[in-house]
mmCIF file of C-alpha atoms in Angstrom:
data_model
loop_
_atom_site.group_PDB
_atom_site.id
_atom_site.type_symbol
_atom_site.label_atom_id
_atom_site.label_comp_id
_atom_site.label_asym_id
_atom_site.label_seq_id
_atom_site.Cartn_x
_atom_site.Cartn_y
_atom_site.Cartn_z
ATOM 1 C CA MET A 1 -14.527 -19.842 115.469
ATOM 2 C CA ARG A 2 -13.880 -23.378 116.789
ATOM 3 C CA LEU A 3 -13.602 -25.830 113.822
ATOM 4 C CA ALA A 4 -15.466 -29.240 114.668
ATOM 5 C CA PRO A 5 -11.900 -31.790 114.847
ATOM 6 C CA VAL A 6 -12.776 -34.089 111.931
ATOM 7 C CA PRO A 7 -13.625 -37.903 112.853
ATOM 8 C CA ALA A 8 -10.879 -40.241 111.863
ATOM 9 C CA ARG A 9 -11.334 -42.188 108.600
ATOM 10 C CA PRO A 10 -11.289 -46.159 109.661
ATOM 11 C CA ALA A 11 -8.641 -48.227 108.217
ATOM 12 C CA ARG A 12 -9.566 -49.970 105.087
ATOM 13 C CA GLN A 13 -10.034 -53.688 105.356
ATOM 14 C CA ALA A 14 -9.090 -55.961 102.862
ATOM 15 C CA PRO A 15 -12.017 -57.602 101.213
ATOM 16 C CA ALA A 16 -13.211 -60.701 102.900
ATOM 17 C CA PRO A 17 -12.026 -64.115 101.026
ATOM 18 C CA ALA A 18 -14.996 -65.138 98.514
ATOM 19 C CA GLY A 19 -14.800 -68.554 100.236
ATOM 20 C CA ALA A 20 -15.880 -67.324 103.396
ATOM 21 C CA THR A 21 -19.539 -66.500 102.662
ATOM 22 C CA ALA A 22 -19.726 -68.373 99.353
ATOM 23 C CA PRO A 23 -21.984 -71.501 99.172
ATOM 24 C CA GLY A 24 -20.639 -75.031 98.601
ATOM 25 C CA TRP A 25 -21.953 -75.169 95.380
ATOM 26 C CA TRP A 26 -20.031 -72.534 94.191
ATOM 27 C CA VAL A 27 -17.004 -74.923 95.115
ATOM 28 C CA TRP A 28 -18.099 -77.432 92.980
ATOM 29 C CA ALA A 29 -19.572 -74.980 90.360
ATOM 30 C CA ALA A 30 -15.660 -72.824 90.354
ATOM 31 C CA ALA A 31 -14.302 -76.437 88.916
ATOM 32 C CA TRP A 32 -16.238 -76.482 86.211
ATOM 33 C CA PRO A 33 -13.985 -74.269 83.987
ATOM 34 C CA VAL A 34 -11.224 -76.332 85.130
ATOM 35 C CA THR A 35 -13.039 -79.559 83.614
ATOM 36 C CA ALA A 36 -14.722 -77.582 80.211
ATOM 37 C CA VAL A 37 -11.090 -76.709 79.075
ATOM 38 C CA PHE A 38 -9.191 -79.869 80.188
ATOM 39 C CA VAL A 39 -12.199 -81.553 77.459
ATOM 40 C CA LEU A 40 -10.262 -79.564 74.824
ATOM 41 C CA SER A 41 -7.363 -80.378 76.128
ATOM 42 C CA ASN A 42 -7.768 -84.012 75.293
ATOM 43 C CA ALA A 43 -10.730 -83.807 72.418
ATOM 44 C CA ALA A 44 -8.246 -84.606 69.724
ATOM 45 C CA THR A 45 -7.043 -87.728 70.273
ATOM 46 C CA PRO A 46 -9.092 -90.192 68.640
ATOM 47 C CA LEU A 47 -9.281 -87.559 66.033
ATOM 48 C CA TYR A 48 -5.651 -87.921 64.664
ATOM 49 C CA ALA A 49 -6.146 -91.196 62.592
ATOM 50 C CA LEU A 50 -8.471 -89.367 60.975
ATOM 51 C CA TRP A 51 -6.311 -86.486 60.151
ATOM 52 C CA GLN A 52 -3.756 -88.668 59.634
ATOM 53 C CA ARG A 53 -5.693 -90.382 56.847
ATOM 54 C CA ASP A 54 -6.636 -87.601 54.688
ATOM 55 C CA ILE A 55 -3.583 -84.896 55.526
ATOM 56 C CA GLY A 56 -1.237 -87.493 55.560
ATOM 57 C CA PHE A 57 2.112 -87.398 59.103
ATOM 58 C CA SER A 58 4.030 -89.584 60.450
ATOM 59 C CA ARG A 59 4.386 -90.604 64.262
ATOM 60 C CA GLY A 60 7.212 -87.657 64.573
ATOM 61 C CA THR A 61 5.033 -85.381 63.209
ATOM 62 C CA LEU A 62 2.239 -86.378 65.133
ATOM 63 C CA THR A 63 4.329 -86.009 68.378
ATOM 64 C CA LEU A 64 5.211 -82.733 67.095
ATOM 65 C CA VAL A 65 1.539 -81.419 66.567
ATOM 66 C CA PHE A 66 1.110 -82.827 70.410
ATOM 67 C CA ALA A 67 3.865 -80.301 71.579
ATOM 68 C CA CYS A 68 2.961 -77.099 70.084
ATOM 69 C CA TYR A 69 0.220 -77.964 72.905
ATOM 70 C CA ILE A 70 2.704 -78.124 75.455
ATOM 71 C CA VAL A 71 4.837 -75.180 74.192
ATOM 72 C CA GLY A 72 1.757 -73.283 74.509
ATOM 73 C CA LEU A 73 1.201 -74.498 78.166
ATOM 74 C CA ILE A 74 4.961 -73.475 79.349
ATOM 75 C CA GLY A 75 4.892 -70.128 77.886
ATOM 76 C CA SER A 76 1.125 -69.455 79.212
ATOM 77 C CA LEU A 77 2.407 -70.421 83.019
ATOM 78 C CA LEU A 78 5.259 -68.411 82.704
ATOM 79 C CA VAL A 79 2.848 -65.212 82.994
ATOM 80 C CA SER A 80 -0.651 -66.355 83.775
ATOM 81 C CA GLY A 81 0.004 -67.593 87.536
ATOM 82 C CA ILE A 82 1.804 -64.400 88.329
ATOM 83 C CA LEU A 83 -0.687 -62.483 85.866
ATOM 84 C CA SER A 84 -3.622 -64.103 88.276
ATOM 85 C CA ASP A 85 -2.287 -63.020 91.554
ATOM 86 C CA ARG A 86 -1.417 -59.677 90.505
ATOM 87 C CA ILE A 87 -4.254 -58.579 88.525
ATOM 88 C CA GLY A 88 -7.003 -61.464 89.904
ATOM 89 C CA ARG A 89 -8.686 -64.352 88.390
ATOM 90 C CA ARG A 90 -11.313 -63.479 86.240
ATOM 91 C CA PRO A 91 -9.163 -61.269 84.061
ATOM 92 C CA VAL A 92 -6.742 -64.107 83.205
ATOM 93 C CA LEU A 93 -9.603 -67.097 82.809
ATOM 94 C CA VAL A 94 -12.152 -65.081 80.585
ATOM 95 C CA PRO A 95 -9.216 -64.560 77.800
ATOM 96 C CA ALA A 96 -8.437 -68.332 78.719
ATOM 97 C CA VAL A 97 -11.891 -69.654 77.704
ATOM 98 C CA LEU A 98 -12.279 -67.395 74.585
ATOM 99 C CA LEU A 99 -9.203 -68.527 73.286
ATOM 100 C CA ALA A 100 -10.158 -72.282 73.937
ATOM 101 C CA LEU A 101 -13.877 -71.028 71.871
ATOM 102 C CA VAL A 102 -11.089 -69.913 68.865
ATOM 103 C CA ALA A 103 -8.891 -73.597 68.868
ATOM 104 C CA CYS A 104 -12.284 -75.231 68.596
ATOM 105 C CA GLY A 105 -12.780 -73.170 65.469
ATOM 106 C CA ILE A 106 -9.614 -74.536 63.875
ATOM 107 C CA PHE A 107 -9.610 -77.743 64.631
ATOM 108 C CA ALA A 108 -13.594 -78.159 63.305
ATOM 109 C CA THR A 109 -12.114 -77.070 59.917
ATOM 110 C CA ALA A 110 -8.228 -77.872 60.273
ATOM 111 C CA SER A 111 -7.013 -79.432 56.402
ATOM 112 C CA SER A 112 -3.555 -79.019 56.835
ATOM 113 C CA VAL A 113 -0.459 -79.629 59.815
ATOM 114 C CA ALA A 114 -0.230 -76.301 60.343
ATOM 115 C CA ALA A 115 -3.653 -75.799 61.558
ATOM 116 C CA LEU A 116 -3.631 -78.937 64.088
ATOM 117 C CA MET A 117 0.006 -77.182 65.307
ATOM 118 C CA ALA A 118 -1.753 -73.473 65.223
ATOM 119 C CA ALA A 119 -5.272 -75.282 67.453
ATOM 120 C CA ARG A 120 -3.069 -77.357 69.406
ATOM 121 C CA LEU A 121 -0.965 -73.809 70.362
ATOM 122 C CA LEU A 122 -3.997 -72.300 71.527
ATOM 123 C CA THR A 123 -5.063 -75.390 73.361
ATOM 124 C CA GLY A 124 -2.042 -75.055 75.693
ATOM 125 C CA ILE A 125 -2.112 -70.903 75.655
ATOM 126 C CA ALA A 126 -5.712 -71.905 77.641
ATOM 127 C CA VAL A 127 -4.849 -74.754 79.538
ATOM 128 C CA GLY A 128 -1.925 -73.449 80.909
ATOM 129 C CA ALA A 129 -4.125 -70.300 82.351
ATOM 130 C CA VAL A 130 -6.645 -72.680 83.803
ATOM 131 C CA VAL A 131 -4.203 -75.068 85.395
ATOM 132 C CA SER A 132 -2.766 -72.382 87.407
ATOM 133 C CA THR A 133 -5.394 -69.446 87.550
ATOM 134 C CA GLY A 134 -8.471 -71.764 87.115
ATOM 135 C CA MET A 135 -7.474 -74.142 89.865
ATOM 136 C CA ALA A 136 -6.604 -71.537 92.222
ATOM 137 C CA ALA A 137 -10.073 -70.127 92.021
ATOM 138 C CA VAL A 138 -11.690 -72.897 93.361
ATOM 139 C CA SER A 139 -8.741 -72.523 96.097
ATOM 140 C CA ASP A 140 -10.227 -69.093 96.385
ATOM 141 C CA VAL A 141 -14.015 -69.670 96.122
ATOM 142 C CA ALA A 142 -13.389 -72.523 98.641
ATOM 143 C CA GLY A 143 -11.829 -70.186 101.488
ATOM 144 C CA PRO A 144 -8.992 -71.079 104.082
ATOM 145 C CA ALA A 145 -11.403 -73.774 105.863
ATOM 146 C CA ARG A 146 -11.967 -76.032 102.862
ATOM 147 C CA ARG A 147 -8.955 -75.694 101.046
ATOM 148 C CA SER A 148 -8.374 -79.907 101.370
ATOM 149 C CA GLN A 149 -11.557 -79.612 99.270
ATOM 150 C CA ALA A 150 -10.874 -77.643 96.777
ATOM 151 C CA ALA A 151 -7.640 -79.548 96.412
ATOM 152 C CA LEU A 152 -9.147 -82.818 95.841
ATOM 153 C CA LEU A 153 -11.701 -80.981 93.115
ATOM 154 C CA ALA A 154 -9.715 -79.117 91.209
ATOM 155 C CA SER A 155 -7.234 -81.568 90.591
ATOM 156 C CA THR A 156 -10.288 -84.181 89.519
ATOM 157 C CA ALA A 157 -11.669 -81.477 87.687
ATOM 158 C CA MET A 158 -8.586 -82.053 85.788
ATOM 159 C CA VAL A 159 -8.449 -85.133 85.232
ATOM 160 C CA LEU A 160 -11.818 -86.150 84.484
ATOM 161 C CA GLY A 161 -12.109 -83.520 81.626
ATOM 162 C CA ALA A 162 -9.145 -84.533 80.496
ATOM 163 C CA GLY A 163 -10.350 -88.456 80.330
ATOM 164 C CA LEU A 164 -13.633 -87.197 78.765
ATOM 165 C CA GLY A 165 -12.421 -85.137 76.293
ATOM 166 C CA PRO A 166 -11.079 -88.551 74.155
ATOM 167 C CA LEU A 167 -14.371 -90.445 74.892
ATOM 168 C CA LEU A 168 -16.779 -87.687 74.140
ATOM 169 C CA ALA A 169 -14.807 -86.987 70.664
ATOM 170 C CA GLY A 170 -14.585 -90.711 70.075
ATOM 171 C CA VAL A 171 -17.993 -91.468 70.888
ATOM 172 C CA LEU A 172 -19.567 -88.511 68.684
ATOM 173 C CA SER A 173 -16.938 -89.017 65.787
ATOM 174 C CA GLU A 174 -17.787 -93.005 65.049
ATOM 175 C CA THR A 175 -22.226 -92.001 65.506
ATOM 176 C CA LEU A 176 -22.520 -88.527 64.010
ATOM 177 C CA PRO A 177 -21.097 -87.358 60.729
ATOM 178 C CA ALA A 178 -18.892 -84.359 59.831
ATOM 179 C CA PRO A 179 -16.685 -86.146 63.182
ATOM 180 C CA THR A 180 -14.282 -83.148 63.738
ATOM 181 C CA THR A 181 -16.953 -80.828 62.983
ATOM 182 C CA THR A 182 -19.462 -81.922 65.359
ATOM 183 C CA VAL A 183 -16.743 -82.652 68.522
ATOM 184 C CA PHE A 184 -15.572 -79.427 68.508
ATOM 185 C CA ALA A 185 -19.251 -77.671 68.205
ATOM 186 C CA VAL A 186 -20.399 -79.743 71.274
ATOM 187 C CA GLU A 187 -17.313 -78.678 73.241
ATOM 188 C CA ALA A 188 -17.863 -75.118 72.141
ATOM 189 C CA VAL A 189 -20.770 -75.025 73.959
ATOM 190 C CA LEU A 190 -19.308 -76.547 77.173
ATOM 191 C CA LEU A 191 -16.926 -73.972 76.859
ATOM 192 C CA VAL A 192 -19.583 -71.239 76.801
ATOM 193 C CA LEU A 193 -21.242 -72.309 79.802
ATOM 194 C CA ALA A 194 -17.670 -72.036 81.472
ATOM 195 C CA LEU A 195 -17.710 -68.553 80.395
ATOM 196 C CA ALA A 196 -20.865 -67.996 82.099
ATOM 197 C CA VAL A 197 -19.148 -69.728 85.208
ATOM 198 C CA VAL A 198 -16.313 -67.066 85.045
ATOM 199 C CA LEU A 199 -18.649 -63.963 84.517
ATOM 200 C CA ARG A 200 -20.596 -64.610 88.009
ATOM 201 C CA MET A 201 -18.261 -66.775 90.380
ATOM 202 C CA PRO A 202 -17.806 -65.263 93.719
ATOM 203 C CA LEU A 203 -14.456 -64.087 93.487
ATOM 204 C CA PRO A 204 -12.096 -62.040 96.242
ATOM 205 C CA ARG A 205 -10.062 -59.369 95.110
ATOM 206 C CA PRO A 206 -6.569 -60.070 93.630
ATOM 207 C CA ALA A 207 -4.082 -60.156 97.152
ATOM 208 C CA GLY A 208 -1.635 -58.288 94.606
ATOM 209 C CA GLY A 209 1.423 -61.528 94.080
ATOM 210 C CA SER A 210 4.822 -60.944 95.003
ATOM 211 C CA GLY A 211 6.226 -58.264 92.853
ATOM 212 C CA GLY A 212 9.182 -58.622 90.237
ATOM 213 C CA SER A 213 8.832 -59.254 86.608
ATOM 214 C CA TRP A 214 5.564 -59.952 85.328
ATOM 215 C CA ILE A 215 7.286 -63.124 83.278
ATOM 216 C CA ARG A 216 9.518 -65.294 84.603
ATOM 217 C CA VAL A 217 9.743 -69.027 85.851
ATOM 218 C CA PRO A 218 7.068 -69.068 88.801
ATOM 219 C CA GLY A 219 8.163 -70.312 91.740
ATOM 220 C CA VAL A 220 6.777 -70.600 95.357
ATOM 221 C CA PRO A 221 8.108 -67.971 98.759
ATOM 222 C CA ARG A 222 11.412 -68.662 100.074
ATOM 223 C CA GLY A 223 11.090 -71.914 102.401
ATOM 224 C CA ARG A 224 8.713 -73.526 100.264
ATOM 225 C CA GLY A 225 10.764 -75.116 97.949
ATOM 226 C CA GLY A 226 10.856 -78.448 99.097
ATOM 227 C CA ASP A 227 7.016 -78.789 98.714
ATOM 228 C CA LEU A 228 7.186 -78.218 95.110
ATOM 229 C CA LEU A 229 10.391 -80.171 94.726
ATOM 230 C CA ARG A 230 8.561 -83.262 95.989
ATOM 231 C CA GLY A 231 5.452 -82.538 93.692
ATOM 232 C CA VAL A 232 7.293 -82.087 90.749
ATOM 233 C CA ALA A 233 9.069 -85.247 91.070
ATOM 234 C CA VAL A 234 6.572 -87.639 90.935
ATOM 235 C CA PHE A 235 3.783 -85.799 89.261
ATOM 236 C CA ALA A 236 6.122 -85.381 86.338
ATOM 237 C CA PRO A 237 6.692 -88.650 85.083
ATOM 238 C CA GLY A 238 3.237 -89.336 86.359
ATOM 239 C CA ILE A 239 1.904 -86.975 83.584
ATOM 240 C CA THR A 240 4.883 -87.600 80.875
ATOM 241 C CA ALA A 241 3.743 -91.036 81.205
ATOM 242 C CA THR A 242 0.362 -90.001 80.333
ATOM 243 C CA SER A 243 1.308 -87.601 77.811
ATOM 244 C CA PHE A 244 3.070 -90.924 75.895
ATOM 245 C CA VAL A 245 -0.457 -93.058 75.462
ATOM 246 C CA LEU A 246 -2.668 -89.867 74.525
ATOM 247 C CA SER A 247 -0.192 -89.148 71.569
ATOM 248 C CA LEU A 248 1.256 -92.713 71.215
ATOM 249 C CA GLY A 249 -1.580 -94.427 72.435
ATOM 250 C CA PRO A 250 -3.449 -95.025 69.091
ATOM 251 C CA SER A 251 -0.652 -96.353 67.397
ATOM 252 C CA LEU A 252 -0.378 -98.937 69.683
ATOM 253 C CA LEU A 253 -3.607 -99.642 70.000
ATOM 254 C CA SER A 254 -3.525 -99.949 65.805
ATOM 255 C CA ASN A 255 -0.780 -102.502 66.114
ATOM 256 C CA LEU A 256 -1.565 -104.907 68.896
ATOM 257 C CA LEU A 257 -5.056 -104.835 68.289
ATOM 258 C CA ASP A 258 -5.334 -103.963 64.233
ATOM 259 C CA THR A 259 -8.014 -101.833 64.728
ATOM 260 C CA THR A 260 -8.550 -97.790 63.951
ATOM 261 C CA ASN A 261 -11.392 -97.514 65.671
ATOM 262 C CA ARG A 262 -11.829 -93.931 67.883
ATOM 263 C CA VAL A 263 -14.142 -94.973 70.523
ATOM 264 C CA VAL A 264 -11.646 -97.616 71.461
ATOM 265 C CA ALA A 265 -9.091 -95.234 71.329
ATOM 266 C CA GLY A 266 -10.904 -92.396 72.909
ATOM 267 C CA ALA A 267 -12.327 -94.918 75.824
ATOM 268 C CA MET A 268 -8.545 -95.849 76.626
ATOM 269 C CA ALA A 269 -7.784 -92.251 77.636
ATOM 270 C CA PHE A 270 -10.933 -92.283 79.539
ATOM 271 C CA VAL A 271 -10.510 -95.278 80.963
ATOM 272 C CA MET A 272 -6.977 -93.731 82.544
ATOM 273 C CA PHE A 273 -8.043 -90.265 83.513
ATOM 274 C CA LEU A 274 -10.773 -92.249 85.178
ATOM 275 C CA ALA A 275 -8.233 -94.408 86.823
ATOM 276 C CA ALA A 276 -6.596 -90.751 87.143
ATOM 277 C CA THR A 277 -9.534 -89.334 89.399
ATOM 278 C CA GLY A 278 -10.768 -92.313 91.300
ATOM 279 C CA VAL A 279 -7.396 -92.755 92.627
ATOM 280 C CA GLN A 280 -7.617 -89.711 94.541
ATOM 281 C CA PHE A 281 -10.900 -90.484 96.067
ATOM 282 C CA ALA A 282 -9.312 -93.178 97.397
ATOM 283 C CA VAL A 283 -5.922 -92.033 98.541
ATOM 284 C CA ARG A 284 -7.274 -88.775 99.743
ATOM 285 C CA ARG A 285 -7.116 -88.948 103.701
ATOM 286 C CA LEU A 286 -3.325 -90.160 103.260
ATOM 287 C CA ARG A 287 -0.706 -88.058 104.185
ATOM 288 C CA PRO A 288 0.828 -86.185 100.944
ATOM 289 C CA ARG A 289 3.867 -88.302 101.867
ATOM 290 C CA ASN A 290 2.226 -91.535 100.986
ATOM 291 C CA VAL A 291 0.462 -90.764 98.220
ATOM 292 C CA LEU A 292 3.672 -89.322 96.120
ATOM 293 C CA LEU A 293 5.527 -92.671 97.032
ATOM 294 C CA ALA A 294 2.570 -94.626 96.301
ATOM 295 C CA GLY A 295 2.083 -92.516 92.783
ATOM 296 C CA ALA A 296 6.174 -92.640 91.645
ATOM 297 C CA LEU A 297 5.588 -96.774 92.373
ATOM 298 C CA SER A 298 2.283 -96.554 90.020
ATOM 299 C CA THR A 299 4.355 -94.923 87.450
ATOM 300 C CA VAL A 300 7.339 -97.438 87.864
ATOM 301 C CA LEU A 301 5.029 -100.230 87.591
ATOM 302 C CA ALA A 302 3.301 -98.600 84.418
ATOM 303 C CA MET A 303 6.519 -98.611 81.972
ATOM 304 C CA ALA A 304 7.057 -102.358 83.032
ATOM 305 C CA ALA A 305 3.281 -103.112 81.840
ATOM 306 C CA LEU A 306 4.290 -101.056 78.856
ATOM 307 C CA VAL A 307 7.437 -102.853 78.157
ATOM 308 C CA ALA A 308 5.699 -106.231 78.772
ATOM 309 C CA ALA A 309 2.545 -105.057 76.219
ATOM 310 C CA VAL A 310 4.915 -104.212 73.402
ATOM 311 C CA ARG A 311 7.181 -107.265 73.864
ATOM 312 C CA LEU A 312 4.734 -108.980 73.758
ATOM 313 C CA SER A 313 2.074 -107.726 71.701
ATOM 314 C CA SER A 314 -0.195 -108.092 75.021
ATOM 315 C CA ALA A 315 -3.693 -106.067 74.651
ATOM 316 C CA GLY A 316 -4.023 -106.483 78.796
ATOM 317 C CA PHE A 317 -0.631 -105.617 79.341
ATOM 318 C CA LEU A 318 -1.363 -102.453 77.989
ATOM 319 C CA ALA A 319 -4.631 -101.942 79.478
ATOM 320 C CA ALA A 320 -2.580 -102.438 82.951
ATOM 321 C CA ALA A 321 0.192 -99.536 81.843
ATOM 322 C CA VAL A 322 -2.632 -97.422 80.355
ATOM 323 C CA LEU A 323 -4.713 -97.718 83.969
ATOM 324 C CA LEU A 324 -1.266 -97.448 86.109
ATOM 325 C CA ALA A 325 -0.207 -94.624 84.082
ATOM 326 C CA GLY A 326 -3.688 -92.679 85.427
ATOM 327 C CA ALA A 327 -3.090 -93.714 88.862
ATOM 328 C CA GLY A 328 0.434 -92.382 89.068
ATOM 329 C CA GLN A 329 -0.422 -88.853 87.443
ATOM 330 C CA GLY A 330 -3.667 -88.598 89.374
ATOM 331 C CA MET A 331 -1.425 -89.358 92.756
ATOM 332 C CA GLY A 332 1.649 -87.132 91.566
ATOM 333 C CA GLN A 333 -1.049 -84.429 90.683
ATOM 334 C CA LEU A 334 -2.913 -84.518 94.406
ATOM 335 C CA GLY A 335 0.259 -85.068 96.541
ATOM 336 C CA GLY A 336 1.810 -82.042 95.191
ATOM 337 C CA LEU A 337 -1.283 -79.526 95.354
ATOM 338 C CA SER A 338 -2.399 -80.651 98.795
ATOM 339 C CA LEU A 339 1.496 -79.818 100.070
ATOM 340 C CA LEU A 340 1.232 -76.178 98.145
ATOM 341 C CA ASN A 341 -2.477 -75.693 99.012
ATOM 342 C CA SER A 342 -1.355 -76.469 102.645
ATOM 343 C CA THR A 343 1.689 -73.906 102.600
ATOM 344 C CA ILE A 344 1.609 -71.538 100.451
ATOM 345 C CA PRO A 345 0.050 -68.011 101.024
ATOM 346 C CA ALA A 346 -3.167 -67.314 98.715
ATOM 347 C CA ARG A 347 -1.326 -64.598 96.886
ATOM 348 C CA ARG A 348 1.214 -66.790 95.268
ATOM 349 C CA LEU A 349 -0.976 -69.740 94.993
ATOM 350 C CA ALA A 350 -1.261 -69.253 91.190
ATOM 351 C CA GLU A 351 2.117 -68.820 90.616
ATOM 352 C CA ALA A 352 3.006 -71.974 92.654
ATOM 353 C CA ASN A 353 0.447 -74.000 90.775
ATOM 354 C CA ALA A 354 2.075 -73.241 87.646
ATOM 355 C CA ALA A 355 5.664 -73.177 88.780
ATOM 356 C CA MET A 356 4.511 -76.757 89.770
ATOM 357 C CA ASN A 357 3.154 -77.449 85.720
ATOM 358 C CA VAL A 358 5.836 -76.100 84.033
ATOM 359 C CA GLY A 359 8.189 -78.913 86.270
ATOM 360 C CA GLY A 360 5.607 -81.528 84.716
ATOM 361 C CA TYR A 361 4.974 -80.436 81.536
ATOM 362 C CA VAL A 362 8.385 -79.896 79.885
ATOM 363 C CA PRO A 363 9.630 -83.830 79.965
ATOM 364 C CA ALA A 364 5.831 -84.315 79.511
ATOM 365 C CA GLY A 365 6.562 -82.371 75.847
ATOM 366 C CA THR A 366 9.856 -83.772 74.732
ATOM 367 C CA LEU A 367 9.898 -87.153 76.056
ATOM 368 C CA PRO A 368 6.956 -88.774 73.913
ATOM 369 C CA VAL A 369 8.298 -86.582 71.144
ATOM 370 C CA ALA A 370 11.643 -88.097 71.324
ATOM 371 C CA ALA A 371 9.858 -90.943 72.000
ATOM 372 C CA GLY A 372 7.926 -90.509 68.317
ATOM 373 C CA PHE A 373 10.831 -90.212 66.257
ATOM 374 C CA LEU A 374 13.081 -92.868 67.557
ATOM 375 C CA SER A 375 9.995 -94.966 66.966
ATOM 376 C CA ASP A 376 9.822 -93.963 63.230
ATOM 377 C CA ALA A 377 13.293 -94.638 63.086
ATOM 378 C CA VAL A 378 13.708 -97.887 64.915
ATOM 379 C CA GLY A 379 10.105 -99.416 65.198
ATOM 380 C CA LEU A 380 7.221 -99.041 68.193
ATOM 381 C CA PRO A 381 8.499 -101.697 70.073
ATOM 382 C CA THR A 382 11.907 -100.244 70.238
ATOM 383 C CA GLY A 383 10.796 -96.780 71.085
ATOM 384 C CA ALA A 384 8.524 -97.631 73.374
ATOM 385 C CA THR A 385 10.873 -99.631 75.547
ATOM 386 C CA VAL A 386 13.336 -97.289 75.565
ATOM 387 C CA PHE A 387 10.700 -94.052 76.917
ATOM 388 C CA ALA A 388 9.538 -96.596 79.659
ATOM 389 C CA ALA A 389 13.012 -96.917 80.639
ATOM 390 C CA VAL A 390 13.599 -93.514 80.954
ATOM 391 C CA LEU A 391 10.882 -92.619 82.578
ATOM 392 C CA ALA A 392 10.889 -95.607 84.986
ATOM 393 C CA ALA A 393 13.884 -94.025 86.383
ATOM 394 C CA ALA A 394 13.267 -90.483 86.250
ATOM 395 C CA ALA A 395 10.107 -92.116 89.101
ATOM 396 C CA VAL A 396 12.157 -93.937 90.813
ATOM 397 C CA ALA A 397 14.145 -90.924 91.475
ATOM 398 C CA GLY A 398 10.959 -89.101 92.348
ATOM 399 C CA GLY A 399 10.232 -91.368 95.149
ATOM 400 C CA LEU A 400 13.694 -91.264 96.378
ATOM 401 C CA THR A 401 13.273 -87.552 96.778
ATOM 402 C CA VAL A 402 10.062 -87.794 98.640
ATOM 403 C CA LEU A 403 11.712 -89.968 101.208
ATOM 404 C CA ALA A 404 14.615 -88.172 102.177
ATOM 405 C CA ARG A 405 12.186 -85.094 102.945
ATOM 406 C CA ARG A 406 10.402 -85.510 106.237
ATOM 407 C CA ASP A 407 6.686 -84.403 105.433
ATOM 408 C CA ARG A 408 4.701 -81.520 107.240
ATOM 409 C CA PRO A 409 3.018 -81.750 109.938
ATOM 410 C CA SER A 410 0.272 -79.439 108.559
ATOM 411 C CA ALA A 411 0.173 -80.451 105.220
ATOM 412 C CA THR A 412 -2.940 -82.939 104.722
ATOM 413 C CA VAL A 413 -4.816 -84.264 102.130
#
């Protein structure tokens, strides 16, 4: 008996990108977890004066607490981007949001420097996962046709959350009882909403990543190193400038304005990140090369204004330094992300985002700590001046790096 031929099995097709069918509102919703976790990243800034009063520690110790955040963030970046590209965005984002919720609980009950360090470490781990995986998830949901929009939304979600955190904490801690408990209870609600978004987000299946070790210094595909270098060269000085404001800004305010009001400290950080958000919309139609050059210039001007502020005891120059530092970070971040989004394939995008942030957060963690201990030894004006000189030189070098390399025609913001 002759058997009927077995029909050939059709080739298995790769799943279509989520962004190919996801409605536009999902692209905006996908950015919410980035915002919510970044609210936590800086929510502690106005509260350090309370903890310093109740626990008792120096400016140098304060910058060490801040550095624990950077340590957790960089450690997370070494794993989360690569892991996300291999196993998917959701399995990385869910634990990240849960860790952020644990950090909220520790912050709310902290009564020692060790507790603050632990909370900042967990916050850094959560932020590291979100800054690589969450921002890549926004691009995945947006799809190839909306890559420019995704870069803008992911970048502004990050800086908007970073600015809302200290403003929210400053206002709540000055107007409601049990300031630390109240602030982090509200943030926990925001994180629960973010978790709900992560669980429902229309994400594609993982593309498999690039192979190799699961824990390594993240990088980009061969031939794209120049794009990464240009982004880091400007983003790193910009985010280091804003890190200095976050860690030692309340001390500067206390010296210049003779105030410890937490609303003022929170508002200062909010205005800085509002500038970082607004400038990205203002320059979104420029080429990444021009955005990066403007970012480098803004950071140099911020450092000049910082020196003038501490030398002349001028609140006006401090305000200018804050605004310019925010603009420098915003443009460095947008220019770098735009280059990566336009040239890096989706299967390596989270790793590429992680690589850019490692390059930025290493100096952002080390230089403010050095400035804090130097300020304890020789005074805040001298410490801030030395910091500003070093960072201005780095920003100039970043601008020269951008000028030395040709822009890719395909990379548009």
